[in-house]
Amino acid sequence: MLTVRDVVRIAPNELVFVTPQALADLYGSHNKNLELFPKTQINNHGNDEHGGIIWEWDPVRHRKVAKQLSPAFSGRALRAKEPTLHRYIDLFVERMKALGGGAHGPPYLSLLSDFNKAVVVIQMSWRFPLLSPLKYLFLLFKAMRPHSHIRDHSRQQLEQRIRRKGAVEHLDFFEQLIPEDREPPKDRKEMRHLEQVAGQLLVAGYEPPAMWFYFTIYHLLKEPVILKTLTEEIRTAFESYSDITSGAAASLPYLTACLKESLRVMPNVLTGMPVVSPGAVVDGTFIPKGVICQSSPFALARSPRNFYEPLHFRPERWLPEEHPLYDTRFADDNRKGFHPFSQGPRMCAGKEIAWWQSRVFIAKVLWTFDLEMVSGHQINMDRDLKGWGLYDKPELPSFQRAIQQGDDGRPRLVDDAAIPSLPSGFVLVKTSAVALNPTDHKIVKNFPIPGAYVGTDFSGTVVRAADDVDSDALKPGTMVSGAAFGFAPVHRQANGAFAEYVRAPADLLLRVPPSSPDKDTIGPLEAATLSTSIATCLLALWSPDALGLPGTPDSPDVSDKPVPVLVYGGSTATGTIAVQLLRLSGYDPIATCSLRNFELVRGRGASAVFEYSAPNVAAEIKARTGGRLKYVLDCISDADSVAICYGAIQRAGGRYVSLERVPDELLAKRRAVRPTFVLAAEVSGAEIRLGQEGYDRPASREKHELAVRCMDMFQRLLDAGRLRAHPIEVLEGGLQGVMRGLDILAAGGVSGKKLVAAVD
């Protein structure tokens, strides 16, 4: 007998049941050809004809199509298809080996992810006939288009299949519907029916199995002990990869248990299949004729009345009692409520092939790879997953780990930071590595902004791009290097490099070239060091209000005698980039640094290097340049560096660029020298407001346009291996290591290297 807890009325004439017996009464049958509770038209979108197979509401028509298709799903047919299925699973494994996280699925993935949203609108139009005309307005929305895309694609593939007749590359599921010896259908009604069958097989055969694989791997990665146990079972059973077959994989009890548990925790279909009561008893209660009924597989599988620890992934519940890992805590589980492929006349025809694919897929993946979760804390299916009839795989988590400024302005590592939004012209990047700049701790110390994210330099892979971004140049999976200027008001909200996700302006990103034995290339850690240094250099060297040098790597200076340019602090990250750019631009770079970093700076292209602590260093530089030093980039920018730089500049004066604000009294000592202070964030073109004299900057379209032009040049230098990254020192521990690195920077404990960390 049903209780209040066993049934929920979701509409005046519609009930949802959550008991195993109700599931059997609604969908099961003593006679597999008899449907006591016929299906409603809701899945057929209110169309009396052409329902295909899955959405066909008429029991007679459904039985006819199922009978036609059943030979395609027989054991004999599956054995004939086995080589083809192995080939595609093997191809997936090879792609994982070659591309790892950068591999992309076919376009149907995104189509089917939105497909169930479209179905919601169509079904609602059937439930509320007066609103039915409004469904055509939804065709203007992107989420509705996959429905027509799948229909059109199914029609095209069907027409090609008919033209080929028996000339197919491998056996498919239309052998019985369009046999080689039969004339192709010409009747439009029959063609419409076949189109429906094709589209429904596409939806059922692609998305649910893919989600089954996805959820199984997810739960295994979240449970390392279970993953280890299953991996050992697979590798013990198979001496080689080629030994893995469907029959052999079916004999592995723990593999089957893990797959069953994945289906229980995350059933492939979220909603029940509505049926119509003929006036019959459901779990001991009479339901009047015409009442729409369904059972919720999700609620059944997660009910504590049916399963012990229902919200936990526990494969042991499915093991036979004689198995050494069998756990008696699960002895009272009510498995009658577990029918992930439905039951009775409407049971999924592809059940056996789904099991075959899943066992072989998981076995081959775990035999080949040692898997572990990367940033597993950020993924929580119960929190992040969305679904209608089917699931939408979460493209992004709801929250991330990030370093934020607390209420006191000090940096702190949090687990519930928001994912950055994506305004026009920006891309969202999954961070691979970050680099620490002196600016990162100075901004936090001197310009606290509670809630602001910390960090500037990063490398990572593109996850998503705004609609106005060039999708070919920055498609998902592209490795990029960039900077997030979190202290500029336009970028301030929920954005900084020291996070798992970061957004950046697309036109200021550099693509990281693939590794090559023929030229100097950089990896993700080295790539993370580039962007702030490059932004600083392009402003300092080529902005008209800074040094304003005419020569560039694309158009080098052609003076008879190379013009000297002093880089004070040549062993800093900005200094080593500046020295290289000056050399490539036809200038004579000279530099200062500590004695231990001489070889580093010389190796980057400096023609002369001076120890900055030498008592007469200004005079030595003046002598080396013949008293004609006009241009100076000061990467240290303190009282001592100003004095040395000003002392080395020619008598006629020149230009001096600092990377920090220098007191006016120091700069006033030589009126013939024009000083400028640059901020790397100016390349964004956005207004900068830090609330302190000298640090606020107006928006500047000119500086942004200069940066965009220079980025094209820098990309060519990187692609050609002509620009080398600064030496790095790797911090262990991911973002926790970054927290330690900020303390090291604050203490002045870095020289000649850039602190970097992999974000794991």
PDB file of C-alpha atoms in Angstrom, residues 76 161 164 171 175 198 242 341 452 564 579 582 694 759:
ATOM      1  CA  ARG A  76      25.355 -12.729 -32.805  1.00  0.00           C
ATOM      2  CA  ARG A 161      22.835   4.958 -46.029  1.00  0.00           C
ATOM      3  CA  ARG A 164      24.866   2.877 -50.299  1.00  0.00           C
ATOM      4  CA  LEU A 171      27.721  -3.540 -39.942  1.00  0.00           C
ATOM      5  CA  GLU A 175      20.760  -3.756 -41.569  1.00  0.00           C
ATOM      6  CA  ALA A 198      17.986   7.235 -36.676  1.00  0.00           C
ATOM      7  CA  SER A 242      45.044  -7.168 -26.605  1.00  0.00           C
ATOM      8  CA  PHE A 341      17.614   0.214 -18.588  1.00  0.00           C
ATOM      9  CA  ALA A 452      40.141  40.970  -4.940  1.00  0.00           C
ATOM     10  CA  PRO A 564      73.487  51.864 -26.182  1.00  0.00           C
ATOM     11  CA  VAL A 579      67.974  42.742 -23.007  1.00  0.00           C
ATOM     12  CA  LEU A 582      66.954  45.371 -27.412  1.00  0.00           C
ATOM     13  CA  GLY A 694      51.303  58.486  -9.460  1.00  0.00           C
ATOM     14  CA  VAL A 759      48.313  24.685 -10.350  1.00  0.00           C
TER      15      VAL A 759
END
